[in-house]
Amino acid sequence: VSAIAPNVGAGSAITDNIGFECPDLTEGTNNYAWISGIGVAKYGDRILSAAAANLASANDITIGRGNFVTITGSTQINRILTTGWQSGSSVELVLPASIVLSHNTAAGSGYAGLWLSGLANWTVGANGGMIRLTYDGTYWRQSAARVDY
């Protein structure tokens, strides 16, 4: 087992996450396991992440920890806060019936707009739906087919 830790001087507190590599020694494969301070783990070829707390809909939403979020309420969603995210980060939203996701709302105040397939707003169907969005540094782009239940 090897550990990767930040370089910390004397008297300093460790505030960064620490990563661990744990090789799987079965049958000569090179699977690794690690877990971070925010509840994300990778075992072999699978990434396990945490679900965020339910989030009330708003024009601008702020997603807490986690990459899987259940949205409640009926307010249209225009933008998502980018603080704490980096290009390539993805999030999956479970959406209530009839909520609207707005396509191409201008960025501002640390929020990025949504870039949706069809280049149009999406009104979720009567039974709710789900969408995956990936942040590209400018927009939260739809990165998988959206689903109406």
JSON list of N, CA, C and O in Angstrom, two decimals, residues 43-85:
[
{"chain": "A", "resi": 43, "resn": "TYR", "atom": "N", "xyz": [-12.54, 1.56, -7.18]},
{"chain": "A", "resi": 43, "resn": "TYR", "atom": "CA", "xyz": [-12.14, 0.18, -6.97]},
{"chain": "A", "resi": 43, "resn": "TYR", "atom": "C", "xyz": [-12.01, -0.46, -8.35]},
{"chain": "A", "resi": 43, "resn": "TYR", "atom": "O", "xyz": [-13.01, -0.64, -9.03]},
{"chain": "A", "resi": 44, "resn": "GLY", "atom": "N", "xyz": [-10.79, -0.80, -8.75]},
{"chain": "A", "resi": 44, "resn": "GLY", "atom": "CA", "xyz": [-10.58, -1.39, -10.07]},
{"chain": "A", "resi": 44, "resn": "GLY", "atom": "C", "xyz": [-11.07, -0.43, -11.13]},
{"chain": "A", "resi": 44, "resn": "GLY", "atom": "O", "xyz": [-10.59, 0.69, -11.24]},
{"chain": "A", "resi": 45, "resn": "ASP", "atom": "N", "xyz": [-12.04, -0.86, -11.92]},
{"chain": "A", "resi": 45, "resn": "ASP", "atom": "CA", "xyz": [-12.55, -0.04, -13.02]},
{"chain": "A", "resi": 45, "resn": "ASP", "atom": "C", "xyz": [-13.83, 0.70, -12.67]},
{"chain": "A", "resi": 45, "resn": "ASP", "atom": "O", "xyz": [-14.48, 1.26, -13.55]},
{"chain": "A", "resi": 46, "resn": "ARG", "atom": "N", "xyz": [-14.23, 0.73, -11.42]},
{"chain": "A", "resi": 46, "resn": "ARG", "atom": "CA", "xyz": [-15.48, 1.37, -11.03]},
{"chain": "A", "resi": 46, "resn": "ARG", "atom": "C", "xyz": [-15.21, 2.57, -10.14]},
{"chain": "A", "resi": 46, "resn": "ARG", "atom": "O", "xyz": [-14.42, 2.50, -9.22]},
{"chain": "A", "resi": 47, "resn": "ILE", "atom": "N", "xyz": [-15.86, 3.69, -10.42]},
{"chain": "A", "resi": 47, "resn": "ILE", "atom": "CA", "xyz": [-15.77, 4.86, -9.55]},
{"chain": "A", "resi": 47, "resn": "ILE", "atom": "C", "xyz": [-17.05, 4.94, -8.74]},
{"chain": "A", "resi": 47, "resn": "ILE", "atom": "O", "xyz": [-18.15, 4.91, -9.28]},
{"chain": "A", "resi": 48, "resn": "LEU", "atom": "N", "xyz": [-16.90, 5.01, -7.43]},
{"chain": "A", "resi": 48, "resn": "LEU", "atom": "CA", "xyz": [-18.04, 5.12, -6.53]},
{"chain": "A", "resi": 48, "resn": "LEU", "atom": "C", "xyz": [-18.05, 6.54, -5.98]},
{"chain": "A", "resi": 48, "resn": "LEU", "atom": "O", "xyz": [-17.07, 6.99, -5.43]},
{"chain": "A", "resi": 49, "resn": "SER", "atom": "N", "xyz": [-19.15, 7.24, -6.14]},
{"chain": "A", "resi": 49, "resn": "SER", "atom": "CA", "xyz": [-19.22, 8.61, -5.64]},
{"chain": "A", "resi": 49, "resn": "SER", "atom": "C", "xyz": [-20.42, 8.77, -4.71]},
{"chain": "A", "resi": 49, "resn": "SER", "atom": "O", "xyz": [-21.29, 7.91, -4.66]},
{"chain": "A", "resi": 50, "resn": "ALA", "atom": "N", "xyz": [-20.44, 9.86, -4.02]},
{"chain": "A", "resi": 50, "resn": "ALA", "atom": "CA", "xyz": [-21.47, 10.11, -3.02]},
{"chain": "A", "resi": 50, "resn": "ALA", "atom": "C", "xyz": [-22.67, 10.82, -3.64]},
{"chain": "A", "resi": 50, "resn": "ALA", "atom": "O", "xyz": [-22.53, 11.61, -4.57]},
{"chain": "A", "resi": 51, "resn": "ALA", "atom": "N", "xyz": [-23.84, 10.55, -3.11]},
{"chain": "A", "resi": 51, "resn": "ALA", "atom": "CA", "xyz": [-25.03, 11.29, -3.49]},
{"chain": "A", "resi": 51, "resn": "ALA", "atom": "C", "xyz": [-25.09, 12.56, -2.64]},
{"chain": "A", "resi": 51, "resn": "ALA", "atom": "O", "xyz": [-24.80, 12.53, -1.45]},
{"chain": "A", "resi": 52, "resn": "ALA", "atom": "N", "xyz": [-25.41, 13.65, -3.27]},
{"chain": "A", "resi": 52, "resn": "ALA", "atom": "CA", "xyz": [-25.57, 14.92, -2.55]},
{"chain": "A", "resi": 52, "resn": "ALA", "atom": "C", "xyz": [-26.94, 14.92, -1.87]},
{"chain": "A", "resi": 52, "resn": "ALA", "atom": "O", "xyz": [-27.83, 14.14, -2.22]},
{"chain": "A", "resi": 53, "resn": "ALA", "atom": "N", "xyz": [-27.10, 15.81, -0.94]},
{"chain": "A", "resi": 53, "resn": "ALA", "atom": "CA", "xyz": [-28.41, 15.99, -0.29]},
{"chain": "A", "resi": 53, "resn": "ALA", "atom": "C", "xyz": [-29.41, 16.49, -1.33]},
{"chain": "A", "resi": 53, "resn": "ALA", "atom": "O", "xyz": [-29.04, 17.11, -2.32]},
{"chain": "A", "resi": 54, "resn": "ASN", "atom": "N", "xyz": [-30.70, 16.20, -1.11]},
{"chain": "A", "resi": 54, "resn": "ASN", "atom": "CA", "xyz": [-31.73, 16.74, -1.99]},
{"chain": "A", "resi": 54, "resn": "ASN", "atom": "C", "xyz": [-31.57, 18.25, -2.08]},
{"chain": "A", "resi": 54, "resn": "ASN", "atom": "O", "xyz": [-31.18, 18.90, -1.10]},
{"chain": "A", "resi": 55, "resn": "LEU", "atom": "N", "xyz": [-31.87, 18.79, -3.24]},
{"chain": "A", "resi": 55, "resn": "LEU", "atom": "CA", "xyz": [-31.64, 20.21, -3.50]},
{"chain": "A", "resi": 55, "resn": "LEU", "atom": "C", "xyz": [-32.90, 20.85, -4.07]},
{"chain": "A", "resi": 55, "resn": "LEU", "atom": "O", "xyz": [-33.44, 20.37, -5.07]},
{"chain": "A", "resi": 56, "resn": "ALA", "atom": "N", "xyz": [-33.36, 21.93, -3.44]},
{"chain": "A", "resi": 56, "resn": "ALA", "atom": "CA", "xyz": [-34.52, 22.66, -3.94]},
{"chain": "A", "resi": 56, "resn": "ALA", "atom": "C", "xyz": [-34.15, 23.38, -5.24]},
{"chain": "A", "resi": 56, "resn": "ALA", "atom": "O", "xyz": [-33.07, 23.96, -5.35]},
{"chain": "A", "resi": 57, "resn": "SER", "atom": "N", "xyz": [-35.03, 23.31, -6.21]},
{"chain": "A", "resi": 57, "resn": "SER", "atom": "CA", "xyz": [-34.77, 23.97, -7.49]},
{"chain": "A", "resi": 57, "resn": "SER", "atom": "C", "xyz": [-34.75, 25.49, -7.30]},
{"chain": "A", "resi": 57, "resn": "SER", "atom": "O", "xyz": [-35.39, 26.04, -6.41]},
{"chain": "A", "resi": 58, "resn": "ALA", "atom": "N", "xyz": [-33.95, 26.14, -8.15]},
{"chain": "A", "resi": 58, "resn": "ALA", "atom": "CA", "xyz": [-33.83, 27.60, -8.17]},
{"chain": "A", "resi": 58, "resn": "ALA", "atom": "C", "xyz": [-33.26, 27.97, -9.53]},
{"chain": "A", "resi": 58, "resn": "ALA", "atom": "O", "xyz": [-32.73, 27.11, -10.23]},
{"chain": "A", "resi": 59, "resn": "ASN", "atom": "N", "xyz": [-33.35, 29.24, -9.90]},
{"chain": "A", "resi": 59, "resn": "ASN", "atom": "CA", "xyz": [-32.75, 29.66, -11.17]},
{"chain": "A", "resi": 59, "resn": "ASN", "atom": "C", "xyz": [-31.27, 29.34, -11.19]},
{"chain": "A", "resi": 59, "resn": "ASN", "atom": "O", "xyz": [-30.74, 28.87, -12.20]},
{"chain": "A", "resi": 60, "resn": "ASP", "atom": "N", "xyz": [-30.56, 29.58, -10.11]},
{"chain": "A", "resi": 60, "resn": "ASP", "atom": "CA", "xyz": [-29.14, 29.26, -9.96]},
{"chain": "A", "resi": 60, "resn": "ASP", "atom": "C", "xyz": [-29.02, 28.28, -8.80]},
{"chain": "A", "resi": 60, "resn": "ASP", "atom": "O", "xyz": [-29.43, 28.59, -7.69]},
{"chain": "A", "resi": 61, "resn": "ILE", "atom": "N", "xyz": [-28.47, 27.09, -9.06]},
{"chain": "A", "resi": 61, "resn": "ILE", "atom": "CA", "xyz": [-28.34, 26.10, -8.00]},
{"chain": "A", "resi": 61, "resn": "ILE", "atom": "C", "xyz": [-26.87, 25.88, -7.62]},
{"chain": "A", "resi": 61, "resn": "ILE", "atom": "O", "xyz": [-25.97, 26.06, -8.45]},
{"chain": "A", "resi": 62, "resn": "THR", "atom": "N", "xyz": [-26.66, 25.53, -6.37]},
{"chain": "A", "resi": 62, "resn": "THR", "atom": "CA", "xyz": [-25.35, 25.21, -5.83]},
{"chain": "A", "resi": 62, "resn": "THR", "atom": "C", "xyz": [-25.40, 23.78, -5.34]},
{"chain": "A", "resi": 62, "resn": "THR", "atom": "O", "xyz": [-26.14, 23.47, -4.41]},
{"chain": "A", "resi": 63, "resn": "ILE", "atom": "N", "xyz": [-24.63, 22.92, -5.99]},
{"chain": "A", "resi": 63, "resn": "ILE", "atom": "CA", "xyz": [-24.61, 21.50, -5.62]},
{"chain": "A", "resi": 63, "resn": "ILE", "atom": "C", "xyz": [-23.55, 21.30, -4.56]},
{"chain": "A", "resi": 63, "resn": "ILE", "atom": "O", "xyz": [-22.40, 21.68, -4.74]},
{"chain": "A", "resi": 64, "resn": "GLY", "atom": "N", "xyz": [-23.94, 20.68, -3.45]},
{"chain": "A", "resi": 64, "resn": "GLY", "atom": "CA", "xyz": [-22.99, 20.38, -2.39]},
{"chain": "A", "resi": 64, "resn": "GLY", "atom": "C", "xyz": [-22.12, 19.20, -2.79]},
{"chain": "A", "resi": 64, "resn": "GLY", "atom": "O", "xyz": [-21.93, 18.92, -3.96]},
{"chain": "A", "resi": 65, "resn": "ARG", "atom": "N", "xyz": [-21.60, 18.50, -1.84]},
{"chain": "A", "resi": 65, "resn": "ARG", "atom": "CA", "xyz": [-20.77, 17.33, -2.12]},
{"chain": "A", "resi": 65, "resn": "ARG", "atom": "C", "xyz": [-21.58, 16.25, -2.81]},
{"chain": "A", "resi": 65, "resn": "ARG", "atom": "O", "xyz": [-22.73, 16.04, -2.49]},
{"chain": "A", "resi": 66, "resn": "GLY", "atom": "N", "xyz": [-20.93, 15.56, -3.72]},
{"chain": "A", "resi": 66, "resn": "GLY", "atom": "CA", "xyz": [-21.57, 14.45, -4.41]},
{"chain": "A", "resi": 66, "resn": "GLY", "atom": "C", "xyz": [-21.82, 14.76, -5.87]},
{"chain": "A", "resi": 66, "resn": "GLY", "atom": "O", "xyz": [-21.80, 15.92, -6.30]},
{"chain": "A", "resi": 67, "resn": "ASN", "atom": "N", "xyz": [-22.06, 13.72, -6.64]},
{"chain": "A", "resi": 67, "resn": "ASN", "atom": "CA", "xyz": [-22.26, 13.84, -8.08]},
{"chain": "A", "resi": 67, "resn": "ASN", "atom": "C", "xyz": [-23.62, 13.32, -8.52]},
{"chain": "A", "resi": 67, "resn": "ASN", "atom": "O", "xyz": [-23.88, 13.20, -9.71]},
{"chain": "A", "resi": 68, "resn": "PHE", "atom": "N", "xyz": [-24.47, 12.98, -7.58]},
{"chain": "A", "resi": 68, "resn": "PHE", "atom": "CA", "xyz": [-25.80, 12.47, -7.87]},
{"chain": "A", "resi": 68, "resn": "PHE", "atom": "C", "xyz": [-26.77, 13.25, -7.00]},
{"chain": "A", "resi": 68, "resn": "PHE", "atom": "O", "xyz": [-26.71, 13.16, -5.77]},
{"chain": "A", "resi": 69, "resn": "VAL", "atom": "N", "xyz": [-27.64, 14.03, -7.62]},
{"chain": "A", "resi": 69, "resn": "VAL", "atom": "CA", "xyz": [-28.46, 14.99, -6.89]},
{"chain": "A", "resi": 69, "resn": "VAL", "atom": "C", "xyz": [-29.93, 14.84, -7.26]},
{"chain": "A", "resi": 69, "resn": "VAL", "atom": "O", "xyz": [-30.27, 14.83, -8.45]},
{"chain": "A", "resi": 70, "resn": "THR", "atom": "N", "xyz": [-30.78, 14.73, -6.26]},
{"chain": "A", "resi": 70, "resn": "THR", "atom": "CA", "xyz": [-32.23, 14.75, -6.48]},
{"chain": "A", "resi": 70, "resn": "THR", "atom": "C", "xyz": [-32.71, 16.17, -6.29]},
{"chain": "A", "resi": 70, "resn": "THR", "atom": "O", "xyz": [-32.53, 16.77, -5.23]},
{"chain": "A", "resi": 71, "resn": "ILE", "atom": "N", "xyz": [-33.30, 16.72, -7.35]},
{"chain": "A", "resi": 71, "resn": "ILE", "atom": "CA", "xyz": [-33.84, 18.08, -7.32]},
{"chain": "A", "resi": 71, "resn": "ILE", "atom": "C", "xyz": [-35.30, 18.02, -6.89]},
{"chain": "A", "resi": 71, "resn": "ILE", "atom": "O", "xyz": [-36.05, 17.16, -7.34]},
{"chain": "A", "resi": 72, "resn": "THR", "atom": "N", "xyz": [-35.69, 18.95, -6.02]},
{"chain": "A", "resi": 72, "resn": "THR", "atom": "CA", "xyz": [-37.09, 19.06, -5.61]},
{"chain": "A", "resi": 72, "resn": "THR", "atom": "C", "xyz": [-37.61, 20.43, -6.03]},
{"chain": "A", "resi": 72, "resn": "THR", "atom": "O", "xyz": [-36.83, 21.34, -6.29]},
{"chain": "A", "resi": 73, "resn": "GLY", "atom": "N", "xyz": [-38.91, 20.59, -6.08]},
{"chain": "A", "resi": 73, "resn": "GLY", "atom": "CA", "xyz": [-39.50, 21.88, -6.41]},
{"chain": "A", "resi": 73, "resn": "GLY", "atom": "C", "xyz": [-39.80, 22.01, -7.90]},
{"chain": "A", "resi": 73, "resn": "GLY", "atom": "O", "xyz": [-39.63, 21.08, -8.68]},
{"chain": "A", "resi": 74, "resn": "SER", "atom": "N", "xyz": [-40.22, 23.21, -8.29]},
{"chain": "A", "resi": 74, "resn": "SER", "atom": "CA", "xyz": [-40.66, 23.42, -9.67]},
{"chain": "A", "resi": 74, "resn": "SER", "atom": "C", "xyz": [-40.06, 24.66, -10.33]},
{"chain": "A", "resi": 74, "resn": "SER", "atom": "O", "xyz": [-40.44, 25.01, -11.43]},
{"chain": "A", "resi": 75, "resn": "THR", "atom": "N", "xyz": [-39.12, 25.34, -9.67]},
{"chain": "A", "resi": 75, "resn": "THR", "atom": "CA", "xyz": [-38.50, 26.53, -10.25]},
{"chain": "A", "resi": 75, "resn": "THR", "atom": "C", "xyz": [-37.54, 26.14, -11.37]},
{"chain": "A", "resi": 75, "resn": "THR", "atom": "O", "xyz": [-36.76, 25.21, -11.23]},
{"chain": "A", "resi": 76, "resn": "GLN", "atom": "N", "xyz": [-37.62, 26.86, -12.48]},
{"chain": "A", "resi": 76, "resn": "GLN", "atom": "CA", "xyz": [-36.74, 26.61, -13.62]},
{"chain": "A", "resi": 76, "resn": "GLN", "atom": "C", "xyz": [-35.27, 26.70, -13.20]},
{"chain": "A", "resi": 76, "resn": "GLN", "atom": "O", "xyz": [-34.89, 27.58, -12.44]},
{"chain": "A", "resi": 77, "resn": "ILE", "atom": "N", "xyz": [-34.43, 25.80, -13.71]},
{"chain": "A", "resi": 77, "resn": "ILE", "atom": "CA", "xyz": [-33.00, 25.81, -13.44]},
{"chain": "A", "resi": 77, "resn": "ILE", "atom": "C", "xyz": [-32.29, 26.39, -14.66]},
{"chain": "A", "resi": 77, "resn": "ILE", "atom": "O", "xyz": [-32.44, 25.89, -15.77]},
{"chain": "A", "resi": 78, "resn": "ASN", "atom": "N", "xyz": [-31.51, 27.46, -14.43]},
{"chain": "A", "resi": 78, "resn": "ASN", "atom": "CA", "xyz": [-30.79, 28.13, -15.52]},
{"chain": "A", "resi": 78, "resn": "ASN", "atom": "C", "xyz": [-29.29, 27.87, -15.48]},
{"chain": "A", "resi": 78, "resn": "ASN", "atom": "O", "xyz": [-28.64, 27.78, -16.52]},
{"chain": "A", "resi": 79, "resn": "ARG", "atom": "N", "xyz": [-28.72, 27.84, -14.26]},
{"chain": "A", "resi": 79, "resn": "ARG", "atom": "CA", "xyz": [-27.26, 27.75, -14.14]},
{"chain": "A", "resi": 79, "resn": "ARG", "atom": "C", "xyz": [-26.89, 26.95, -12.90]},
{"chain": "A", "resi": 79, "resn": "ARG", "atom": "O", "xyz": [-27.68, 26.81, -11.97]},
{"chain": "A", "resi": 80, "resn": "ILE", "atom": "N", "xyz": [-25.61, 26.47, -12.89]},
{"chain": "A", "resi": 80, "resn": "ILE", "atom": "CA", "xyz": [-25.07, 25.73, -11.75]},
{"chain": "A", "resi": 80, "resn": "ILE", "atom": "C", "xyz": [-23.76, 26.39, -11.35]},
{"chain": "A", "resi": 80, "resn": "ILE", "atom": "O", "xyz": [-22.93, 26.72, -12.20]},
{"chain": "A", "resi": 81, "resn": "LEU", "atom": "N", "xyz": [-23.57, 26.57, -10.04]},
{"chain": "A", "resi": 81, "resn": "LEU", "atom": "CA", "xyz": [-22.34, 27.16, -9.52]},
{"chain": "A", "resi": 81, "resn": "LEU", "atom": "C", "xyz": [-21.15, 26.28, -9.89]},
{"chain": "A", "resi": 81, "resn": "LEU", "atom": "O", "xyz": [-21.21, 25.06, -9.78]},
{"chain": "A", "resi": 82, "resn": "THR", "atom": "N", "xyz": [-20.05, 26.89, -10.32]},
{"chain": "A", "resi": 82, "resn": "THR", "atom": "CA", "xyz": [-18.86, 26.14, -10.74]},
{"chain": "A", "resi": 82, "resn": "THR", "atom": "C", "xyz": [-17.80, 26.03, -9.64]},
{"chain": "A", "resi": 82, "resn": "THR", "atom": "O", "xyz": [-16.85, 25.27, -9.78]},
{"chain": "A", "resi": 83, "resn": "THR", "atom": "N", "xyz": [-17.95, 26.74, -8.54]},
{"chain": "A", "resi": 83, "resn": "THR", "atom": "CA", "xyz": [-16.99, 26.67, -7.44]},
{"chain": "A", "resi": 83, "resn": "THR", "atom": "C", "xyz": [-16.89, 25.23, -6.93]},
{"chain": "A", "resi": 83, "resn": "THR", "atom": "O", "xyz": [-17.90, 24.60, -6.66]},
{"chain": "A", "resi": 84, "resn": "GLY", "atom": "N", "xyz": [-15.66, 24.74, -6.83]},
{"chain": "A", "resi": 84, "resn": "GLY", "atom": "CA", "xyz": [-15.44, 23.38, -6.36]},
{"chain": "A", "resi": 84, "resn": "GLY", "atom": "C", "xyz": [-15.48, 22.34, -7.47]},
{"chain": "A", "resi": 84, "resn": "GLY", "atom": "O", "xyz": [-15.30, 21.15, -7.21]},
{"chain": "A", "resi": 85, "resn": "TRP", "atom": "N", "xyz": [-15.74, 22.76, -8.69]},
{"chain": "A", "resi": 85, "resn": "TRP", "atom": "CA", "xyz": [-15.77, 21.85, -9.83]},
{"chain": "A", "resi": 85, "resn": "TRP", "atom": "C", "xyz": [-14.62, 22.21, -10.78]},
{"chain": "A", "resi": 85, "resn": "TRP", "atom": "O", "xyz": [-14.15, 23.34, -10.79]}
]
